[in-house]
PDB file of N, CA and C in Angstrom:
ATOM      1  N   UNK K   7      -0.106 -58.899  64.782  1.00 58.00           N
ATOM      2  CA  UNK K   7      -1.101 -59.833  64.311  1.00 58.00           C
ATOM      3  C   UNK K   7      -2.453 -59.151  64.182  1.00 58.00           C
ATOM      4  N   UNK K   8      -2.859 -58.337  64.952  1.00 64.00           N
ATOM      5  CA  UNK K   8      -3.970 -57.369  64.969  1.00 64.00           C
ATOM      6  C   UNK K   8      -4.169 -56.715  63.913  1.00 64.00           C
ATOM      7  N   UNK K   9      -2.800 -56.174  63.579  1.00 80.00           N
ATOM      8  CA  UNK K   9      -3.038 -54.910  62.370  1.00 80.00           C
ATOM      9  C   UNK K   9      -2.909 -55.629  61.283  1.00 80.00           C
ATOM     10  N   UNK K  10      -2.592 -56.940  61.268  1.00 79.00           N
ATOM     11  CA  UNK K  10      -2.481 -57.883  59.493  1.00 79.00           C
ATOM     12  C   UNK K  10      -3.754 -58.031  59.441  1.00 79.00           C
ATOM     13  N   UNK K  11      -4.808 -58.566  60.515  1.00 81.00           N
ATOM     14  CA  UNK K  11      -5.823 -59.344  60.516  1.00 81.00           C
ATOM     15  C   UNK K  11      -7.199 -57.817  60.154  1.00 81.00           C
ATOM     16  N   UNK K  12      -6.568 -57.096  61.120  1.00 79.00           N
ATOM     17  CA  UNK K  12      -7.502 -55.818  60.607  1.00 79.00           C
ATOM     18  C   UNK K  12      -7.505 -55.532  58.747  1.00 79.00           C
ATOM     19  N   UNK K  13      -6.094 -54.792  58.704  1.00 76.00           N
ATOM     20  CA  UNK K  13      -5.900 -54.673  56.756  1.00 76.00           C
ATOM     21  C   UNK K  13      -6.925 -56.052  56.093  1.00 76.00           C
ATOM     22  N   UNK K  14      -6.575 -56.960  56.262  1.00 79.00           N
ATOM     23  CA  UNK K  14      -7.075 -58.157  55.155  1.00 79.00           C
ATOM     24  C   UNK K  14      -8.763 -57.965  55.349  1.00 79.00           C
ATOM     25  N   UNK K  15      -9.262 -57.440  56.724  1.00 82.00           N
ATOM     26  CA  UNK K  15     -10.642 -57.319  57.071  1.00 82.00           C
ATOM     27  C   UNK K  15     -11.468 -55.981  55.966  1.00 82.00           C
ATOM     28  N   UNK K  16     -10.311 -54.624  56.055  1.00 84.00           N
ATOM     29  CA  UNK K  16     -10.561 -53.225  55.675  1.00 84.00           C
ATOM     30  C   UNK K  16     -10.978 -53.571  54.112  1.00 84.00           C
ATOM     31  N   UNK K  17     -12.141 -53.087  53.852  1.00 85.00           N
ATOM     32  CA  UNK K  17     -12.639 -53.281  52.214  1.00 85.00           C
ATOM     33  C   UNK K  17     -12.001 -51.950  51.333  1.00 85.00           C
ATOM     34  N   UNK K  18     -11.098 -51.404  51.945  1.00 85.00           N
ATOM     35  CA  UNK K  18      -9.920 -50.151  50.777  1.00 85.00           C
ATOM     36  C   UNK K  18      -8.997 -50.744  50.630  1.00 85.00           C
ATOM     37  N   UNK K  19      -8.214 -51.653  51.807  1.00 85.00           N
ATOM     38  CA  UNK K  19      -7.173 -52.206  51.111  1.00 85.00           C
ATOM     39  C   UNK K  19      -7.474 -53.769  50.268  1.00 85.00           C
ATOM     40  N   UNK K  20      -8.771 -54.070  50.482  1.00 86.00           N
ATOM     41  CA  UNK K  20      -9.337 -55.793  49.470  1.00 86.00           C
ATOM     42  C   UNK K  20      -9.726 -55.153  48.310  1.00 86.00           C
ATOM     43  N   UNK K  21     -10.344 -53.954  47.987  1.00 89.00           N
ATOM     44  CA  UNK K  21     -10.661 -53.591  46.681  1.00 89.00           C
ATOM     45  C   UNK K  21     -10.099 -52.482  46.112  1.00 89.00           C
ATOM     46  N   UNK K  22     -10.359 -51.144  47.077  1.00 89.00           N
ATOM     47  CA  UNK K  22      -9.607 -50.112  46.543  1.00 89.00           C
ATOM     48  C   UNK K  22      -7.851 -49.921  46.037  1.00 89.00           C
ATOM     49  N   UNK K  23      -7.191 -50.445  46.788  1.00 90.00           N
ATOM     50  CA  UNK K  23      -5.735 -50.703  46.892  1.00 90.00           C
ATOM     51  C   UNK K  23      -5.125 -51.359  45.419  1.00 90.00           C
ATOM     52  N   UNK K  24      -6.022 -52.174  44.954  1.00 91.00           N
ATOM     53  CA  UNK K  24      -5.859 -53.508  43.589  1.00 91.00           C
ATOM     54  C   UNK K  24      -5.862 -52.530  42.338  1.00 91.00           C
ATOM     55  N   UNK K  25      -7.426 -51.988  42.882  1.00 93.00           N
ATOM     56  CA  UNK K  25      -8.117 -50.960  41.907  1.00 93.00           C
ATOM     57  C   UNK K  25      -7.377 -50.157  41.225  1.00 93.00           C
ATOM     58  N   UNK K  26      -6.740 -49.230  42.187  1.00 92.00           N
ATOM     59  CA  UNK K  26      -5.833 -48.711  42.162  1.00 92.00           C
ATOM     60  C   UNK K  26      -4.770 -48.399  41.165  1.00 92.00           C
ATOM     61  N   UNK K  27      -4.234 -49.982  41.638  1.00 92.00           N
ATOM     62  CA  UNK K  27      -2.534 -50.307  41.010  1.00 92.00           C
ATOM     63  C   UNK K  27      -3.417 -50.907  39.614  1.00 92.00           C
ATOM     64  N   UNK K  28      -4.290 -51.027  39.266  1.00 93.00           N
ATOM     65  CA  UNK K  28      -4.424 -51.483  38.140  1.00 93.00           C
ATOM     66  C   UNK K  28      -4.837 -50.117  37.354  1.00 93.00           C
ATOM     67  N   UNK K  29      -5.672 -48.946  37.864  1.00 94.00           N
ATOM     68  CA  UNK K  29      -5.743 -47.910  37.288  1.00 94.00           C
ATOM     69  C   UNK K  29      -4.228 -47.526  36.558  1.00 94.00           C
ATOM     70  N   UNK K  30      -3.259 -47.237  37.478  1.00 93.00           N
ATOM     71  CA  UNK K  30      -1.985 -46.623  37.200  1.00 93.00           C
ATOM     72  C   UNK K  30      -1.326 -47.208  36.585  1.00 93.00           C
ATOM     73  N   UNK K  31      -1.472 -48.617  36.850  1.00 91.00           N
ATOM     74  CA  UNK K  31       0.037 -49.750  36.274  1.00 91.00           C
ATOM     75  C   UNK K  31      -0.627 -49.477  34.609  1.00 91.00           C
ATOM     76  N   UNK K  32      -2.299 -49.884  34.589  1.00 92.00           N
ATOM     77  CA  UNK K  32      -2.792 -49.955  33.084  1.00 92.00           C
ATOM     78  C   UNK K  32      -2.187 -48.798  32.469  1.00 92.00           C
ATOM     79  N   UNK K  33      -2.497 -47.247  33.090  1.00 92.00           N
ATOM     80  CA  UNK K  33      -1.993 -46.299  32.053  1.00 92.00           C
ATOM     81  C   UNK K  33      -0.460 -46.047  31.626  1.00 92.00           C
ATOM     82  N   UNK K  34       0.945 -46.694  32.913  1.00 91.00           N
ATOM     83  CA  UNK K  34       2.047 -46.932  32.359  1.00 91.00           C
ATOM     84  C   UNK K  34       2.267 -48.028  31.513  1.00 91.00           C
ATOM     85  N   UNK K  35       1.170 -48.719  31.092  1.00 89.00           N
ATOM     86  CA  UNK K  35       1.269 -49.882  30.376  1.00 89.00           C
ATOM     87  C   UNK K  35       1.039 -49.495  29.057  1.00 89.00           C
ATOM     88  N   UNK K  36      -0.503 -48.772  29.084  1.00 91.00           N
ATOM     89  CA  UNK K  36      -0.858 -48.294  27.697  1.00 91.00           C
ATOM     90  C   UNK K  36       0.179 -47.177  27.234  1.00 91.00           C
ATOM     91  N   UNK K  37       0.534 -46.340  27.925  1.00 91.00           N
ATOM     92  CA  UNK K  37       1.899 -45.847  27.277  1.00 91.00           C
ATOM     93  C   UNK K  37       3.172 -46.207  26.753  1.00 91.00           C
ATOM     94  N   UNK K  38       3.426 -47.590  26.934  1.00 90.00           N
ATOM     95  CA  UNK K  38       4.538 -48.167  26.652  1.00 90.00           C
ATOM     96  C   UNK K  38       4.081 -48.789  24.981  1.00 90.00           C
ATOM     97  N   UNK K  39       2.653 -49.512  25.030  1.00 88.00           N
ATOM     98  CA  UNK K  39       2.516 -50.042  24.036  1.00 88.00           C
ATOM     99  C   UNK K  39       2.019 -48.839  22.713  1.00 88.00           C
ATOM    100  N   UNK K  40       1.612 -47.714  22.974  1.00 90.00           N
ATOM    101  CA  UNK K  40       0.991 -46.904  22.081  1.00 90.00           C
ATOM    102  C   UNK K  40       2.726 -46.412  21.565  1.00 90.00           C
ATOM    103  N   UNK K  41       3.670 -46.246  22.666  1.00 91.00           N
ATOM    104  CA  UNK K  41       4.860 -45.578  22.246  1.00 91.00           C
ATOM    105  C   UNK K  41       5.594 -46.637  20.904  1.00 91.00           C
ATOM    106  N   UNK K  42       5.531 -48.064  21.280  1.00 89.00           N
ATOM    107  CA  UNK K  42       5.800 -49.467  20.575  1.00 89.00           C
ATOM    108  C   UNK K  42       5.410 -48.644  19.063  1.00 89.00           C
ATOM    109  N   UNK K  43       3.894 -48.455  18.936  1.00 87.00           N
ATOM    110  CA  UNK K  43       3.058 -48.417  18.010  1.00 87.00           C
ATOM    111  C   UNK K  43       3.954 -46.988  17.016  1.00 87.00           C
ATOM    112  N   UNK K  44       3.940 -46.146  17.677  1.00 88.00           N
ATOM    113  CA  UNK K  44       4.618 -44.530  16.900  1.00 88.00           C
ATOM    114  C   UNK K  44       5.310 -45.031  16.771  1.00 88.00           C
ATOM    115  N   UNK K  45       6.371 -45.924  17.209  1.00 87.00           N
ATOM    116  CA  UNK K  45       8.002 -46.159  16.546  1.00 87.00           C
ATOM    117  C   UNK K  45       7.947 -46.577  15.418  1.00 87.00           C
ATOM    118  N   UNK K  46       7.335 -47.990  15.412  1.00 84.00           N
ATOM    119  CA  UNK K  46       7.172 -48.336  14.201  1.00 84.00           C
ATOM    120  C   UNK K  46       6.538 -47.729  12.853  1.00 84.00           C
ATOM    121  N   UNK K  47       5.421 -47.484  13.019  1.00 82.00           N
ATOM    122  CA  UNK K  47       4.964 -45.920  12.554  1.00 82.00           C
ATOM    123  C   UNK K  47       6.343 -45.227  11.759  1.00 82.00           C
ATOM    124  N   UNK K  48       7.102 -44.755  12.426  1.00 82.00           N
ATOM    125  CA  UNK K  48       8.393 -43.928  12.569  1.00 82.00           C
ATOM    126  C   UNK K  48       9.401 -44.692  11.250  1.00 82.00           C
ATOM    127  N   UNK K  49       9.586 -46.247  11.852  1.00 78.00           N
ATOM    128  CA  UNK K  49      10.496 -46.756  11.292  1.00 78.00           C
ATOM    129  C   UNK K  49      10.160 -47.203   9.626  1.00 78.00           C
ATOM    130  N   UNK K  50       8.552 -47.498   9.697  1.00 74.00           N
ATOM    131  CA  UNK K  50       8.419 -47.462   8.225  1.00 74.00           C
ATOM    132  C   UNK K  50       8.249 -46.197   7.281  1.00 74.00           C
ATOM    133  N   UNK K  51       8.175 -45.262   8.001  1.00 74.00           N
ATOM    134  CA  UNK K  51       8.498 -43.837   7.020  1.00 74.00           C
ATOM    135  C   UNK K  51       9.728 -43.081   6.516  1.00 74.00           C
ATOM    136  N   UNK K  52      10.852 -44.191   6.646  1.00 73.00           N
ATOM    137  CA  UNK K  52      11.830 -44.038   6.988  1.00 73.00           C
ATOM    138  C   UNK K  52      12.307 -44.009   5.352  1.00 73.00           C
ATOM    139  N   UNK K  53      12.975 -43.729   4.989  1.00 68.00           N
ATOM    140  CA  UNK K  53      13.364 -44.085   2.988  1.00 68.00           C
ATOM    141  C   UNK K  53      14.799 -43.931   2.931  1.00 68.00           C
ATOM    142  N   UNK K  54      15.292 -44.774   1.883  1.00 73.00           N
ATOM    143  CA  UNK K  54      16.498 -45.414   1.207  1.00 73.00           C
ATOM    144  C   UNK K  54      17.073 -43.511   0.932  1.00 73.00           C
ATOM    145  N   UNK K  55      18.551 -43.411   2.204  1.00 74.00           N
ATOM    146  CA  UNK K  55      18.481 -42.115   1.933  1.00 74.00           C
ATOM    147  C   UNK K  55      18.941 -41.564   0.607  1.00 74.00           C
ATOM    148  N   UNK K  56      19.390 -42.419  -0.285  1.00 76.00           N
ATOM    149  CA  UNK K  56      19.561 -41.800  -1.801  1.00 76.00           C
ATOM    150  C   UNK K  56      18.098 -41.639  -2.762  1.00 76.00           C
ATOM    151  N   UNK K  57      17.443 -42.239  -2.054  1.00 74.00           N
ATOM    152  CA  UNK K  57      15.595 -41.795  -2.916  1.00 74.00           C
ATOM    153  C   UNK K  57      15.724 -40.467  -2.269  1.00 74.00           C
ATOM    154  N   UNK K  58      15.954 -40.614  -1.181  1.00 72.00           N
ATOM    155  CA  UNK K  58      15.114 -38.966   0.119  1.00 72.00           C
ATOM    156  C   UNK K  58      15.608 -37.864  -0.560  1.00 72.00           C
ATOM    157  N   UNK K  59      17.036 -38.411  -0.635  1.00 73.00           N
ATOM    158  CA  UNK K  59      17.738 -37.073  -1.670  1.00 73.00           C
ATOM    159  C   UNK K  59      17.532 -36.594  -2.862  1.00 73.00           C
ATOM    160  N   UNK K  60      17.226 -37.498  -3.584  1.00 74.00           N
ATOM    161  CA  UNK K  60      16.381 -37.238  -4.955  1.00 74.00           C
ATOM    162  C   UNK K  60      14.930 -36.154  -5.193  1.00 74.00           C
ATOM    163  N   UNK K  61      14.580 -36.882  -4.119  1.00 72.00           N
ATOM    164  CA  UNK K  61      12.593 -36.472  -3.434  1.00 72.00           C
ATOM    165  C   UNK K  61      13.163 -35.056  -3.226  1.00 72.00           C
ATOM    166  N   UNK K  62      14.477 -34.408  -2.312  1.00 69.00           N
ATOM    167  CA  UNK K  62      14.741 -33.079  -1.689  1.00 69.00           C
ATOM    168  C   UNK K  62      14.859 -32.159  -2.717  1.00 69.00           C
ATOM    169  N   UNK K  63      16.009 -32.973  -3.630  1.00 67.00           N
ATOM    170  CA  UNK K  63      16.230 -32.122  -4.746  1.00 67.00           C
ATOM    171  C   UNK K  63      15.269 -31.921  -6.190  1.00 67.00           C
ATOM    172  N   UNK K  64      14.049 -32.603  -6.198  1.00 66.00           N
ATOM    173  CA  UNK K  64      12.635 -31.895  -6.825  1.00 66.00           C
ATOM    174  C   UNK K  64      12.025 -31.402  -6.344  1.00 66.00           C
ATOM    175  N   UNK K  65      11.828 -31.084  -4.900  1.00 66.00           N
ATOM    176  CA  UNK K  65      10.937 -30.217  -4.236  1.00 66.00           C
ATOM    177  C   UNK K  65      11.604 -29.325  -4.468  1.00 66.00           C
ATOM    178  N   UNK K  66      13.328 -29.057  -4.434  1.00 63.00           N
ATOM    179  CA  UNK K  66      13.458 -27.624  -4.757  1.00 63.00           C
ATOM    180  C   UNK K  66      13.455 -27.295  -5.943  1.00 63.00           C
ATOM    181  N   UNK K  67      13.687 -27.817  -6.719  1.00 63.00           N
ATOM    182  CA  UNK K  67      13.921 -27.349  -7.939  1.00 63.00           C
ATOM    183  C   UNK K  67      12.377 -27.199  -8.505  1.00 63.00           C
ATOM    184  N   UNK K  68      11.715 -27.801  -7.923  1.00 65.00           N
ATOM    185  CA  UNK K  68       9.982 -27.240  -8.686  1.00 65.00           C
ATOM    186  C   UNK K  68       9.651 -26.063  -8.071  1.00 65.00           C
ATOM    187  N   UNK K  69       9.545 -24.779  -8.732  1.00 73.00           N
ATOM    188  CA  UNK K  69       9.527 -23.681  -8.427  1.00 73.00           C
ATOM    189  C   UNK K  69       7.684 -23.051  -9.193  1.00 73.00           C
ATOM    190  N   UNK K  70       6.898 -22.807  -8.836  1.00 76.00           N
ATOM    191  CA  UNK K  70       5.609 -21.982  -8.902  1.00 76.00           C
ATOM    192  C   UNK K  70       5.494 -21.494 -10.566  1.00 76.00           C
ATOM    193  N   UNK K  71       6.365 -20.656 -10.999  1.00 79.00           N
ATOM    194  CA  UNK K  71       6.670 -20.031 -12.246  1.00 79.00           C
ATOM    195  C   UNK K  71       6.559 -21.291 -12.895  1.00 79.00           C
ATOM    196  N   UNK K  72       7.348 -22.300 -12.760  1.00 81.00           N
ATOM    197  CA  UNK K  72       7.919 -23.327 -13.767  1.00 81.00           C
ATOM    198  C   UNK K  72       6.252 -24.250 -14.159  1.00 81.00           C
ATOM    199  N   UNK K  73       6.198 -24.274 -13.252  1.00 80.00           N
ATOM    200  CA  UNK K  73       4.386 -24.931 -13.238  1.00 80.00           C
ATOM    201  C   UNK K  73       3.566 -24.140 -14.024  1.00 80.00           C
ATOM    202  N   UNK K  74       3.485 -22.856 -13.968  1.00 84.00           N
ATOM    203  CA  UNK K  74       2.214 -21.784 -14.717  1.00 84.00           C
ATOM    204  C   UNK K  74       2.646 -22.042 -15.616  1.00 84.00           C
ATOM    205  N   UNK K  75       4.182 -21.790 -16.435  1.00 85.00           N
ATOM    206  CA  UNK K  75       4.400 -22.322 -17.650  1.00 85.00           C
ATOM    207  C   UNK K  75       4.465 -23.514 -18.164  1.00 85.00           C
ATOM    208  N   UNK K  76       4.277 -24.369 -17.938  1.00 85.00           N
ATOM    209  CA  UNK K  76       3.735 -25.970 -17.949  1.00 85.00           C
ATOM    210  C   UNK K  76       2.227 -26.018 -18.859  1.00 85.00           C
ATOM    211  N   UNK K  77       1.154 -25.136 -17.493  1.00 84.00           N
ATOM    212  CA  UNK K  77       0.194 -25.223 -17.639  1.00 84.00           C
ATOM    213  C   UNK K  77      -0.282 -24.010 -18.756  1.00 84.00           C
ATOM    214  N   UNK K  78       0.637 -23.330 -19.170  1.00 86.00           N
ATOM    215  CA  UNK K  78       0.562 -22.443 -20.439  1.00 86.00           C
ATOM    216  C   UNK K  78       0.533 -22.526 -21.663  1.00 86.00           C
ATOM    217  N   UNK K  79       1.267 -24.221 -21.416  1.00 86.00           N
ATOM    218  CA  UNK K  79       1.200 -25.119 -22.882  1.00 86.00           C
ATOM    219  C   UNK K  79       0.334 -25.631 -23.307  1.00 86.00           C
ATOM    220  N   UNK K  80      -0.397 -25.913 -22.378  1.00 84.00           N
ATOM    221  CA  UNK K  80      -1.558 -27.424 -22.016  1.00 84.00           C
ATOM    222  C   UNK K  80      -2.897 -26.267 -23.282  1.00 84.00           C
ATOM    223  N   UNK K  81      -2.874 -27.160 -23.282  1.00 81.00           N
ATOM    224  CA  UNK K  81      -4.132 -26.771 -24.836  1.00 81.00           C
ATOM    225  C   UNK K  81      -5.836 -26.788 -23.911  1.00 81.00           C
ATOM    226  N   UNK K  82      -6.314 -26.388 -23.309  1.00 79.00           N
ATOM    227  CA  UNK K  82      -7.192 -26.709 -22.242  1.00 79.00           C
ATOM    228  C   UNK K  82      -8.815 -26.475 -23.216  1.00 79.00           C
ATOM    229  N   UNK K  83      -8.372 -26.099 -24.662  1.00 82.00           N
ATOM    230  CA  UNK K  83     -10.321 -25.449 -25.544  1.00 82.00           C
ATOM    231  C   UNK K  83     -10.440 -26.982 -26.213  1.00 82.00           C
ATOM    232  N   UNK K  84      -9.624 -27.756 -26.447  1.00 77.00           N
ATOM    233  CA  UNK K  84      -9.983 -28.718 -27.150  1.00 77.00           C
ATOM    234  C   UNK K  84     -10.148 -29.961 -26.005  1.00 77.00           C
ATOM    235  N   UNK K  85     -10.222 -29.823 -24.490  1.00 74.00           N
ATOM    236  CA  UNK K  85     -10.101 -31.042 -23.637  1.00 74.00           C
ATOM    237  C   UNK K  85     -11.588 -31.308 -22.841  1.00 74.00           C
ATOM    238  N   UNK K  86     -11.877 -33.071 -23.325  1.00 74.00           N
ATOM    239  CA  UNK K  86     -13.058 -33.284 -23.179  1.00 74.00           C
ATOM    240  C   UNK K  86     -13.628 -33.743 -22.050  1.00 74.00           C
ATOM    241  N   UNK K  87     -14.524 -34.027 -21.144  1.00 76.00           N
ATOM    242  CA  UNK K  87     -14.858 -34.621 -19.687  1.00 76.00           C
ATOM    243  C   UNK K  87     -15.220 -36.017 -20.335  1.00 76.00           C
ATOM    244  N   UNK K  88     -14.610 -37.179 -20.007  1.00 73.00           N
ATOM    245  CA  UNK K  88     -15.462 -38.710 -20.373  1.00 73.00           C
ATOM    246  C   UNK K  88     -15.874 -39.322 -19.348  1.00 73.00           C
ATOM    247  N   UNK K  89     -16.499 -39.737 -19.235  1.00 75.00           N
ATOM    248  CA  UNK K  89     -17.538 -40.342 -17.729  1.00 75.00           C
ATOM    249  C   UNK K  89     -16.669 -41.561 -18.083  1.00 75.00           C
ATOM    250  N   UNK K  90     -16.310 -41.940 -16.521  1.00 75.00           N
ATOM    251  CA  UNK K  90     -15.952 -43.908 -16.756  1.00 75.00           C
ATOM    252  C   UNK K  90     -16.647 -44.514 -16.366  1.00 75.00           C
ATOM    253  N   UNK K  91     -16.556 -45.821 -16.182  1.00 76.00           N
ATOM    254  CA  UNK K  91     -17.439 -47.015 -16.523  1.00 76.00           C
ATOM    255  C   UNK K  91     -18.199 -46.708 -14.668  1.00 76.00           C
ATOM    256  N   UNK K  92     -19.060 -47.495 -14.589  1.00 81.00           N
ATOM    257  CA  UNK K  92     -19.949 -47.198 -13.397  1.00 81.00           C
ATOM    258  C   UNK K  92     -19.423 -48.895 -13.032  1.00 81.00           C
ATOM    259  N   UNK K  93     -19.364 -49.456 -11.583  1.00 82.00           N
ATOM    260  CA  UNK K  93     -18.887 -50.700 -11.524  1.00 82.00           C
ATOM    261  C   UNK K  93     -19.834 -51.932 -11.979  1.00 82.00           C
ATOM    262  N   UNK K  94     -21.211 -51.642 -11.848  1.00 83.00           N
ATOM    263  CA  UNK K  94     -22.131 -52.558 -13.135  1.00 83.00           C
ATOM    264  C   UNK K  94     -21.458 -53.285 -14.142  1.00 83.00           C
ATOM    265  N   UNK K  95     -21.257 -51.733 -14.828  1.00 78.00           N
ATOM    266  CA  UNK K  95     -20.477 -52.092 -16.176  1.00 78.00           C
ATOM    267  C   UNK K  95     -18.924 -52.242 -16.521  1.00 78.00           C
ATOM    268  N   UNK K  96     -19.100 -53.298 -17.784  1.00 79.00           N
ATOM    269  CA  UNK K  96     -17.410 -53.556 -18.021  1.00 79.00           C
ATOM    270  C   UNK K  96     -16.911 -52.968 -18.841  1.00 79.00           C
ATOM    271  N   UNK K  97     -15.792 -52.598 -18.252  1.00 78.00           N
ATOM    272  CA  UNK K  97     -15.289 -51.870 -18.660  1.00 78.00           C
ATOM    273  C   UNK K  97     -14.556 -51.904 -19.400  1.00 78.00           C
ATOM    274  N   UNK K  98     -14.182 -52.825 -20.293  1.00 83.00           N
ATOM    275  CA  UNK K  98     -13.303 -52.870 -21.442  1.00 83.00           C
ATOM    276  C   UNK K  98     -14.694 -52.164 -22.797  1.00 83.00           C
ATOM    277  N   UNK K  99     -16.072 -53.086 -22.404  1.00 81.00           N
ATOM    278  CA  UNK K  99     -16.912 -52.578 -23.599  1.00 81.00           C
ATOM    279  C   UNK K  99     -17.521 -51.181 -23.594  1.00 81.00           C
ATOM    280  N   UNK K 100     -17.290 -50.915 -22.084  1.00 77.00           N
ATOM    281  CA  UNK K 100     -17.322 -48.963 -22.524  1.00 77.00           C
ATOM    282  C   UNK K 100     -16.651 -48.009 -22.974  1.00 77.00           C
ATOM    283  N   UNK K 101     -15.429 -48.360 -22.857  1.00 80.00           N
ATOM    284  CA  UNK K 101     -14.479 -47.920 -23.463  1.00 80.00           C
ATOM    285  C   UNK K 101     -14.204 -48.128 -24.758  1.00 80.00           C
ATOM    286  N   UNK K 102     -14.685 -49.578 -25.533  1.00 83.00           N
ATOM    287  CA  UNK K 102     -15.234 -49.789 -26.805  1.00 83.00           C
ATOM    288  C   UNK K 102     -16.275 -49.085 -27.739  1.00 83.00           C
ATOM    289  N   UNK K 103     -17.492 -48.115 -26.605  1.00 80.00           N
ATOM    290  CA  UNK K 103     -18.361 -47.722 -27.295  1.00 80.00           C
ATOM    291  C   UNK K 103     -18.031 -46.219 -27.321  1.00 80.00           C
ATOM    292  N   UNK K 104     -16.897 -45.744 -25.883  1.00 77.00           N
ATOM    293  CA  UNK K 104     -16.658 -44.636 -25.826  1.00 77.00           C
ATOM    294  C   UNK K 104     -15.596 -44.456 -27.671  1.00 77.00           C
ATOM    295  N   UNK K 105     -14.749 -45.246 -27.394  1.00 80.00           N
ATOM    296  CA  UNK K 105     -13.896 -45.044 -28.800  1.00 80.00           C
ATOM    297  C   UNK K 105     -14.870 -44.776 -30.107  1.00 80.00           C
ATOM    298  N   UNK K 106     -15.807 -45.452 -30.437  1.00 82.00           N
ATOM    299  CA  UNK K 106     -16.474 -45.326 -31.404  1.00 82.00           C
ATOM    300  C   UNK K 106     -17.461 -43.983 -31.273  1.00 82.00           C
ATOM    301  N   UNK K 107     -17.601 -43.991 -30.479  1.00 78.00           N
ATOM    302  CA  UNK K 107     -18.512 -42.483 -30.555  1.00 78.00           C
ATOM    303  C   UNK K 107     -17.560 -41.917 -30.913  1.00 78.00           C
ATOM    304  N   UNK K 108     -16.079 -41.761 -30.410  1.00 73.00           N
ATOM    305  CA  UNK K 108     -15.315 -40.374 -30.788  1.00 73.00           C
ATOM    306  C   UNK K 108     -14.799 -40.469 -32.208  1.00 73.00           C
ATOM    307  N   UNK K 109     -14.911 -42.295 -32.801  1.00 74.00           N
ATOM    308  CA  UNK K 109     -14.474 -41.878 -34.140  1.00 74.00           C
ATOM    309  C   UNK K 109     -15.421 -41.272 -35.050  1.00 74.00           C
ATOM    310  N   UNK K 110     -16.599 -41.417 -35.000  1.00 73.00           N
ATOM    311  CA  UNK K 110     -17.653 -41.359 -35.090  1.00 73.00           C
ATOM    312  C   UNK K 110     -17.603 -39.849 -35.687  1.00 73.00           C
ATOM    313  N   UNK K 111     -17.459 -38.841 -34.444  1.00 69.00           N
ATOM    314  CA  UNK K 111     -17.375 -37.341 -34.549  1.00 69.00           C
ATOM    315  C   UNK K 111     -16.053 -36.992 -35.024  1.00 69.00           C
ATOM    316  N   UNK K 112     -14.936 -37.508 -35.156  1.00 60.00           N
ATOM    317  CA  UNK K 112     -14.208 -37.169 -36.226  1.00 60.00           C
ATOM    318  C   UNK K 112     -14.058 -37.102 -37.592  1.00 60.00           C
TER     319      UNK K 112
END
């Protein structure tokens, strides 16, 4: 009866002791829910494995060479920079005035 009445008196086991188990319990807690979080994470990156296979077999088959000659075709002296619309403006009628300028110079 002494030593119950002492503990409940001792201010380490009324505050520190709680403190404690809530330090530790919180961080096995927050690990459980952050782990929750990566799974799912996990499970939506997941793809229809006949797309994945598709996706595998263009990564290999796109080879470095095949690209330079791509870009060997590309006509790059006749290609122009056009500014687009700024969000102010609408953009169907800039693209109206852009067209006419270019018929303009043809």
């Amino acid at each position: 009866m002494f030593n119950l009445n002492a503990l409940k008196r001792n201010r380490t086991m009324r505050y520190g002791v709680p403190m404690f188990c809530l330090i530790i319990g919180g961080s096995f807690g927050l690990r459980e829910f952050t782990q929750i979080r990566y799974d799912v994470q996990r499970l939506k990156r997941k793809l229809d494995p006949s797309l994945e296979a598709k996706i595998d077999v263009q990564r290999q088959s796109t080879m470095l060479e095949e690209e330079y000659e791509k870009l060997k075709e590309v006509n790059m002296d006749d290609w122009k920079n056009v500014r687009g619309p700024r969000p102010w403006e609408d953009s169907r009628e800039y693209q109206e005035q852009q067209r006419s300028k270019q018929d303009k110079k043809d």
